[in-house]
Coordinates of C-alpha atoms in Angstrom, one line a residue:
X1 CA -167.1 228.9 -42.0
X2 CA -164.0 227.4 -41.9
X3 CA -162.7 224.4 -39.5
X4 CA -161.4 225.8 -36.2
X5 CA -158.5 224.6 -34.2
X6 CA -158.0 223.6 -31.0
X7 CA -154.9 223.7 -28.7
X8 CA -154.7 223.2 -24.9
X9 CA -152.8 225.5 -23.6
X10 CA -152.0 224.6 -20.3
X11 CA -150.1 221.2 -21.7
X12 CA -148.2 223.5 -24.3
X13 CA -147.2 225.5 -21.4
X14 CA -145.6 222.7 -19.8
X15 CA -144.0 221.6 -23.3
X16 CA -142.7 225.3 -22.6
X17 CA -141.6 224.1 -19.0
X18 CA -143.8 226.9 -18.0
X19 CA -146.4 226.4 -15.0
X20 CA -150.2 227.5 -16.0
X21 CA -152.4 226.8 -12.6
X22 CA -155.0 225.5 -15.2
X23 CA -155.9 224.2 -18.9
X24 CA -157.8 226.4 -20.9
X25 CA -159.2 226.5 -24.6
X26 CA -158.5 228.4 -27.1
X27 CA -160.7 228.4 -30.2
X28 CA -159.3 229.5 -33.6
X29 CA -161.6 231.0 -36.1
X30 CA -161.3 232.6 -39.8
X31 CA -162.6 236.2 -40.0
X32 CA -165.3 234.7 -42.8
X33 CA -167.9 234.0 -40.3
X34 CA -169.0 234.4 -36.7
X35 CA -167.3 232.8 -33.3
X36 CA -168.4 229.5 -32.2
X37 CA -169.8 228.5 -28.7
X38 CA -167.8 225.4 -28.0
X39 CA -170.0 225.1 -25.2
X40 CA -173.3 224.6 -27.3
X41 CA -175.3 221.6 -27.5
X42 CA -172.5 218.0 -28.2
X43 CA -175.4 216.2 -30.3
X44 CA -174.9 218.9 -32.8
X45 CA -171.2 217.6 -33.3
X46 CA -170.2 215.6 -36.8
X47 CA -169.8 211.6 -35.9
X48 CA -166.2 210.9 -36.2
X49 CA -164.4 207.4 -36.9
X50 CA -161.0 207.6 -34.8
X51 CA -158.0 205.9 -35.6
X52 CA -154.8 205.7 -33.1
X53 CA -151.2 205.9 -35.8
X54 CA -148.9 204.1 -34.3
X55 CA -146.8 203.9 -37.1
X56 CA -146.6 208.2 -37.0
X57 CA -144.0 209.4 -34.2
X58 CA -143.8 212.8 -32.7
X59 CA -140.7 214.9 -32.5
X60 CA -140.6 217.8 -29.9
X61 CA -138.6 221.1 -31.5
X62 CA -138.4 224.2 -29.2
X63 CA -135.8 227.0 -29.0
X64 CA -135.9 231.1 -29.9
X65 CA -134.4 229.3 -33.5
X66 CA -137.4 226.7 -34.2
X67 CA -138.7 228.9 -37.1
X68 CA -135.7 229.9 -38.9
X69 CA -134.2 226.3 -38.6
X70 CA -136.8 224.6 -39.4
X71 CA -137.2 227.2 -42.6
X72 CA -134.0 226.2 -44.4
X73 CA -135.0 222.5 -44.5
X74 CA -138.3 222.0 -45.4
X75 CA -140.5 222.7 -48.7
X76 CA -143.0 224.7 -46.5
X77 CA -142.6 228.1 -45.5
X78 CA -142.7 228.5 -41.6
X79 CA -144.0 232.2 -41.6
X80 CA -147.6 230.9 -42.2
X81 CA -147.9 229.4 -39.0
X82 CA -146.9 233.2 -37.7
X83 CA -148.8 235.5 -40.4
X84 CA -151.6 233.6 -40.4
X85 CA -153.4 233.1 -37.1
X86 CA -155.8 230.0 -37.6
X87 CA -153.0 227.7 -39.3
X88 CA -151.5 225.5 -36.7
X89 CA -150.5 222.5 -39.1
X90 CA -148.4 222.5 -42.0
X91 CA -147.7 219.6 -44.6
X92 CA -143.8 219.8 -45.8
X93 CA -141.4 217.7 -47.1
X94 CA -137.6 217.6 -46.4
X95 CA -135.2 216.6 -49.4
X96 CA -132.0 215.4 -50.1
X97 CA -129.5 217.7 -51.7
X98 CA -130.6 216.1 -55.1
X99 CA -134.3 217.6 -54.5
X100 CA -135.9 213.9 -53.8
X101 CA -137.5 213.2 -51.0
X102 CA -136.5 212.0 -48.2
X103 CA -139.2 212.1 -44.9
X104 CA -142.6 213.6 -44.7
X105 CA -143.5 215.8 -41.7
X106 CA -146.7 217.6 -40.5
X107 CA -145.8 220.7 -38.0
X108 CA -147.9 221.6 -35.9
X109 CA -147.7 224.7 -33.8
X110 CA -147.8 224.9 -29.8
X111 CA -147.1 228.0 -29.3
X112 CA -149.6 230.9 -27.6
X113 CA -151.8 232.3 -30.2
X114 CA -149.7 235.9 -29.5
X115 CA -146.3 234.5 -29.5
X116 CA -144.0 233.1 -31.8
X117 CA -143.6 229.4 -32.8
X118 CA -140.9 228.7 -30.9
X119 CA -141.1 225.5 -30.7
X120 CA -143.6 222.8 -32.8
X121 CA -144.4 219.2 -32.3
X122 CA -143.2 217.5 -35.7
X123 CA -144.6 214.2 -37.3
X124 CA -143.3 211.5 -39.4
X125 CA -143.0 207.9 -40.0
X126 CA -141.9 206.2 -36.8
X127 CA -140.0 204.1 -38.7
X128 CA -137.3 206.3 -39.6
X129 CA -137.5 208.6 -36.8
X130 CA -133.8 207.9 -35.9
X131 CA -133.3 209.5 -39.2
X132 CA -134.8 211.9 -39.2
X133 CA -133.9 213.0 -35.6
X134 CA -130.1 212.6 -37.4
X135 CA -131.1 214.7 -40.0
X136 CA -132.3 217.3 -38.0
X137 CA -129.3 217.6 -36.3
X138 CA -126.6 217.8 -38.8
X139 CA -128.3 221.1 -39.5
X140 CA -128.8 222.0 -36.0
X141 CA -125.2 223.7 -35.9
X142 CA -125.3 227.0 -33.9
X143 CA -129.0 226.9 -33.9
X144 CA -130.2 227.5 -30.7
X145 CA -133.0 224.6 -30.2
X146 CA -133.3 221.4 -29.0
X147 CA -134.7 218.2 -30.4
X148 CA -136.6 214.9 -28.6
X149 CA -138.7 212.2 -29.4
X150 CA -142.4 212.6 -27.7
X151 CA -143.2 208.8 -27.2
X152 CA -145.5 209.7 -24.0
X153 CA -147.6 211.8 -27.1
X154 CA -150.1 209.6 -29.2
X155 CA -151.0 210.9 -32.9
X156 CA -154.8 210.3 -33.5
X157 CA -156.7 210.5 -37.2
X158 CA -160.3 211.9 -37.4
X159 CA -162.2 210.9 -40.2
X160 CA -166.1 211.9 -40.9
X161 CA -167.7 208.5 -40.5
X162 CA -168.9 208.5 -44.4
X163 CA -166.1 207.2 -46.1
X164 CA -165.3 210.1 -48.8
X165 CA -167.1 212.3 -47.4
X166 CA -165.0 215.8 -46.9
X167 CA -164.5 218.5 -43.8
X168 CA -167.1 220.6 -42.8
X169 CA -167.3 224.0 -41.2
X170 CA -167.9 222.0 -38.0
X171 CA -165.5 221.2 -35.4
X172 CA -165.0 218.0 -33.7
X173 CA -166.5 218.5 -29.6
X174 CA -164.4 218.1 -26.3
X175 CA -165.9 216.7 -23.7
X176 CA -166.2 218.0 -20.3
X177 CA -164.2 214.9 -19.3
X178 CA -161.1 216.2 -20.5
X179 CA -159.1 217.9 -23.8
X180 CA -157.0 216.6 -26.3
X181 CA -153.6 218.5 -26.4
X182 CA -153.7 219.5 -30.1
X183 CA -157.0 219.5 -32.3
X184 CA -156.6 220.7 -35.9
X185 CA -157.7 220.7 -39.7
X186 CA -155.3 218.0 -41.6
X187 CA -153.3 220.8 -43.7
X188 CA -153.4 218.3 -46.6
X189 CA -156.9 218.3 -47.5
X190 CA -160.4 218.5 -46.7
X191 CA -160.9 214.5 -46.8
X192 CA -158.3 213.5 -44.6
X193 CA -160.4 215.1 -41.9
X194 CA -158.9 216.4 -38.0
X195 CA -155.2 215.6 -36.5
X196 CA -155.4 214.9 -32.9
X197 CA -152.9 214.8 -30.5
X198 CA -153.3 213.4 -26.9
X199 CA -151.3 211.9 -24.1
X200 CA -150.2 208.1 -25.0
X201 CA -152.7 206.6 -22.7
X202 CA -155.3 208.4 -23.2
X203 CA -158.9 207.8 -25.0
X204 CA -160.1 209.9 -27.7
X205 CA -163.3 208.2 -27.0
X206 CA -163.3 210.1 -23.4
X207 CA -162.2 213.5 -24.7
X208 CA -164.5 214.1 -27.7
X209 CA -168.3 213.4 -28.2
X210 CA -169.4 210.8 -30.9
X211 CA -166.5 209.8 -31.5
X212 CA -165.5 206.1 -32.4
X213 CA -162.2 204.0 -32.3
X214 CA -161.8 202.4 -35.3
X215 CA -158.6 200.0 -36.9
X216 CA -155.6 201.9 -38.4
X217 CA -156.0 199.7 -41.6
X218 CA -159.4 201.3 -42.6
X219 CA -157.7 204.5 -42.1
X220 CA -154.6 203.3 -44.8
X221 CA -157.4 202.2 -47.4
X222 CA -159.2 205.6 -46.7
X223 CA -155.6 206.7 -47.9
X224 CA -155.4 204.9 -51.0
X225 CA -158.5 205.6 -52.2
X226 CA -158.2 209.1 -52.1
X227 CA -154.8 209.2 -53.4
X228 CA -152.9 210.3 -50.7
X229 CA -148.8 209.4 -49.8
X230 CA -147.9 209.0 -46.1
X231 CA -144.7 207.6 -44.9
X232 CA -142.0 206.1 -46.9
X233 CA -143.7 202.7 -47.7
X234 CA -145.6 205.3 -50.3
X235 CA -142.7 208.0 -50.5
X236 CA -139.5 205.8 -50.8
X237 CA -136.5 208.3 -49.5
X238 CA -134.0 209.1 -51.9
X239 CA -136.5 207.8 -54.8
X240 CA -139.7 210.1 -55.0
X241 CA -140.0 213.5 -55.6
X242 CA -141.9 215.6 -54.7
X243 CA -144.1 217.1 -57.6
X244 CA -144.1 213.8 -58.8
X245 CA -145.6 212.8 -55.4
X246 CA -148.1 215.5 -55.7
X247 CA -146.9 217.8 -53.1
X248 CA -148.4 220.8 -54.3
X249 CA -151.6 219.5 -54.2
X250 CA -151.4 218.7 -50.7
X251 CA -150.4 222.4 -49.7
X252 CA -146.6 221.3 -48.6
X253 CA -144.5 223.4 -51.1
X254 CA -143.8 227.3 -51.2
X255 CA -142.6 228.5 -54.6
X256 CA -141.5 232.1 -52.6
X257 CA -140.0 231.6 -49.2
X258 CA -136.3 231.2 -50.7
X259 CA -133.7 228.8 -50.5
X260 CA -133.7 225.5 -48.8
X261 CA -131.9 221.8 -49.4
X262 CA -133.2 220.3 -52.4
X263 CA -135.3 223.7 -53.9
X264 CA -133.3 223.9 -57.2
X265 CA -134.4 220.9 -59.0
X266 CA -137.7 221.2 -57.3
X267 CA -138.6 225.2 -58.3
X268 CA -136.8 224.5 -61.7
X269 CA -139.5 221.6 -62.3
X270 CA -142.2 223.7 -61.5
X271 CA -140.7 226.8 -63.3
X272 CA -141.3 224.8 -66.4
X273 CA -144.3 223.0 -65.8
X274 CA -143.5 219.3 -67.2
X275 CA -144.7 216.5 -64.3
X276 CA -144.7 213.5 -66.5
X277 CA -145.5 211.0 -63.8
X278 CA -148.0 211.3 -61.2
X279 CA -148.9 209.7 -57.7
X280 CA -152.1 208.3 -58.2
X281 CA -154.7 205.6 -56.4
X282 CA -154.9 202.7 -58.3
X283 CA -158.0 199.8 -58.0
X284 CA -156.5 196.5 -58.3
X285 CA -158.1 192.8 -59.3
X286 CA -156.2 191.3 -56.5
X287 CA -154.9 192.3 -52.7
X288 CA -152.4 194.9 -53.0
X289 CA -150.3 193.8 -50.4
X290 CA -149.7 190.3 -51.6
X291 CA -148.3 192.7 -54.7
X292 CA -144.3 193.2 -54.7
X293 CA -143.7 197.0 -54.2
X294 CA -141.9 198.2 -57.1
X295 CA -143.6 195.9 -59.5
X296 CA -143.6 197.5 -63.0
X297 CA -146.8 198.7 -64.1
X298 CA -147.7 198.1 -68.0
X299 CA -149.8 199.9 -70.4
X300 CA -151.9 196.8 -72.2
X301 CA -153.3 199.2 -74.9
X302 CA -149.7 201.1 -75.7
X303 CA -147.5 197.7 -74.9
X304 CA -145.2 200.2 -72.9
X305 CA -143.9 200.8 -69.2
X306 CA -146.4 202.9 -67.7
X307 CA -145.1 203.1 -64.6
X308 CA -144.1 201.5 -60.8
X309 CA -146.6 200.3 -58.0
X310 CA -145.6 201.9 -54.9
X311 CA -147.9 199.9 -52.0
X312 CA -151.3 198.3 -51.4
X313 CA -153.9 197.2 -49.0
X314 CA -156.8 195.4 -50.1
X315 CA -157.8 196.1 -53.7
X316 CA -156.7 199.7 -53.2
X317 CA -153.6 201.0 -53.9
X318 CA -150.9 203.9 -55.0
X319 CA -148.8 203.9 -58.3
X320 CA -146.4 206.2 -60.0
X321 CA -148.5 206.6 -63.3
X322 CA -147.2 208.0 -66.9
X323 CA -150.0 210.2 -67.1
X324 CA -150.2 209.8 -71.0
X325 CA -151.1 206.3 -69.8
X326 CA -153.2 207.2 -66.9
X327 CA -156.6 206.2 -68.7
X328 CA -155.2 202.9 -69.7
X329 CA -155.6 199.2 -68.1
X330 CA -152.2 198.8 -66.3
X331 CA -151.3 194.9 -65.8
X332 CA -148.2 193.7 -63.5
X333 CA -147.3 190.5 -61.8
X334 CA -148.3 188.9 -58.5
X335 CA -145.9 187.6 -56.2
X336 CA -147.1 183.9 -58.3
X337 CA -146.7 186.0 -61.6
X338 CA -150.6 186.2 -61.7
X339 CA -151.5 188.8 -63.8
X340 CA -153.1 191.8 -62.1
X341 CA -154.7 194.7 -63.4
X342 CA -155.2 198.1 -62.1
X343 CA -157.1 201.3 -63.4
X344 CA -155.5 204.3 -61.9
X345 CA -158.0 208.0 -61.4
X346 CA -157.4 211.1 -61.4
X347 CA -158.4 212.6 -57.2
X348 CA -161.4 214.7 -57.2
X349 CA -159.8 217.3 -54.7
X350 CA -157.1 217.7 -56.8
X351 CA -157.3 220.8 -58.9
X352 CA -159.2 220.5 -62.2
X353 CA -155.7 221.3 -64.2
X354 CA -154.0 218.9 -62.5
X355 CA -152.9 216.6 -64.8
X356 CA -152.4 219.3 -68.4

C-alpha cells in the first residue's frame, strides 16, 4: 500500500483566508489497498530521524490562475496534482530560455481534496528566493495570483532512521498534541523519505510519534550518498541541465504537457536519447568540502577529463561524471593540490537502463 498524505485542513483554510471553526484530517490513500485507521495503536509507527531545512524557503502561490501559471514554467505538469488524487507534491525544475537550469522547486498542494489547486506552497533554496520570487513575477503578467514568502512556515525532512533504508507503506503518526500542516511522500523518491511542513516554531518532536530531531548536515550526507541534487550549491543556475542532472529520475519532467520556457533543448535531448554526462555520488579519499567546487575530475586509467565536482560533505559527494568514465578512479586536486581520488556509482533507485 502506498504512503498516504496528510494535510490539515483547517490551516490551508486560513492560507485560503477562509474561517474553519476546527482542524481536521484528511487521509489520502491509493485505491491498491484498504483505508488506514490513523487512530490505531502510535507504537506501530516507523521511527523517524527529523531534520529542520533552514536553508529550503517556502513561497505562498494562490489565485483562480495558480495552475495554469505555474504550468508554463515548470518541467512538471500541474494537472497531476488535479487528476490524480493522492499526489500532493511535485518535483519540477524551472529553466532558463536556453533549457538549463535555473532553481529547483517542490509544489505542494493545499487545496481541499474536491477543489482545484488554486493555490500551492512552493519550495526552494532560500538562498535565491529573491530570485526566484523575481522570476515568478516577470511571468505573472495578467495572471491573476499572488506571490509571498512564508517565513512563519518551517520545511522539515523525514528520514527512516536506517540510513538507506527506503519508504514504506507506512505513514509517519500525528500526535494527539497537535498536526503538522502538510505531511507527504518526497515526490523524488522512496529514500528521501516524508516532507513536512509546520508552523516556524513549532516541534516536530510534539506533533508526531517517535520521531527524533536530528542535524541538517546528516541529512546533506544522506543526500550525497544516494545521489540526489538539492539547491544550487549541487544544481549551479544557468550551468546544469536538467537530464544531465537526472531529473527524470526524480519524477520532475513531463515529456507531454506541452510547451514551457526551456522545453525545446530539453524534449530534443530526450527525443534522441544521448545524456553523455551524469549526476552522480561520488566517495572521496578526503573531506569534500575542503574540495574547490568545480575542481576538474580526471580519468587516471583513460588520462582524460572525466568530468566536474559539483559539492561535498565529509567523504561524500556529487560529480558530473562522463559516464564512459564512470567505472574509472577519478583524481582532482585539494585546495593544497593534494591529490584526491573519487569512485563515482551508479544509484540503486535509479532505473536499471539508466546509464545505456
Amino acid at each position: 500500500m502506498r504512503a498516504g498524505v496528510l494535510i490539515r485542513a483547517g490551516v490551508a483554510g486560513r492560507l485560503c483566508g477562509l474561517s474553519r471553526p476546527a482542524v481536521t484530517l484528511r487521509w489520502i490513500r491509493s485505491s491498491s489497498g484498504p483505508p488506514e485507521n490513523p487512530a490505531r495503536d502510535q507504537s506501530a509507527a516507523a521511527p523517524l530521524r527529523c531534520f529542520r531545512l533552514p536553508g529550503r524557503s517556502l513561497l505562498h502561490i494562490r489565485g483562480p490562475d495558480t495552475c495554469a501559471y505555474l504550468q508554463g514554467i515548470i518541467t512538471n505538469d500541474m494537472n497531476l496534482l488535479q487528476e490524480e488524487e493522492e499526489r500532493r507534491a511535485l518535483y519540477a525544475h524551472m529553466l532558463n530560455v536556453q533549457g538549463r537550469t535555473l532553481y529547483d522547486i517542490i509544489i505542494y498542494s493545499v487545496r481541499e481534496p474536491s477543489g482545484d489547486p488554486v493555490e500551492v506552497l512552493l519550495e526552494c533554496d532560500g538562498s535565491v528566493l529573491d530570485s526566484v520570487t523575481r522570476h515568478l513575477k516577470v511571468y505573472k503578467i495578467r495572471r491573476r495570483v499572488t506571490v509571498t514568502p512564508r517565513s512563519d512556515l518551517a520545511l522539515w525532512a523525514l528520514l527512516p532512521r536506517d540510513a538507506g533504508s527506503a519508504r514504506d507503506g507506512s505513514q509517519p503518526r500525528p500526535t494527539a498534541a497537535g498536526r503538522p500542516l502538510v505531511l507527504v511522500p518526497d515526490p523524488r523518491t522512496d529514500l528521501m523519505g516524508w516532507r513536512m511542513i509546520t508552523g516556524s516554531s513549532e516541534n516536530p518532536a510534539e506533533l508526531l510519534t517517535d520521531c527524533e530531531n536530528r542535524e541538517t548536515e546528516e541529512y546533506q550526507q544522506h543526500r550525497y550518498t544516494i545521489g540526489l541534487p538539492e539547491g544550487v550549491a549541487d544544481l549551479p543556475p544557468g550551468d546544469a541541465l536538467p537530464l544531465e542532472s537526472n531529473l527524470v529520475f526524480m519524477n520532475g519532467i513531463s515529456f507531454s504537457k506541452g510547451c514551457y520556457i526551456g522545453q525545446e533543448l530539453t524534449a530534443r535531448t530526450h527525443h534522441t536519447g544521448v545524456v553523455r554526462k551524469r549526476l552522480l555520488p561520488l566517495s572521496l579519499s578526503a573531506a569534500g568540502d575542503a574540495l574547490q567546487p568545480g575542481g576538474a575530475l580526471d580519468s587516471t586509467a583513460a588520462g582524460k577529463p572525466a568530468g566536474k565536482l559539483r559539492a561535498g560533505l565529509g567523504r561524500q559527494g556529487l560529480g558530473l561524471v562522463r559516464l564512459a568514465h564512470a567505472n574509472d578512479t577519478l583524481t582532482l586536486k585539494s585546495s593544497s593540490s593534494t591529490p584526491v581520488t573519487a569512485r563515482a556509482s551508479i544509484p540503486d533507485w535509479w532505473p536499471k537502463d539508466a546509464t545505456k
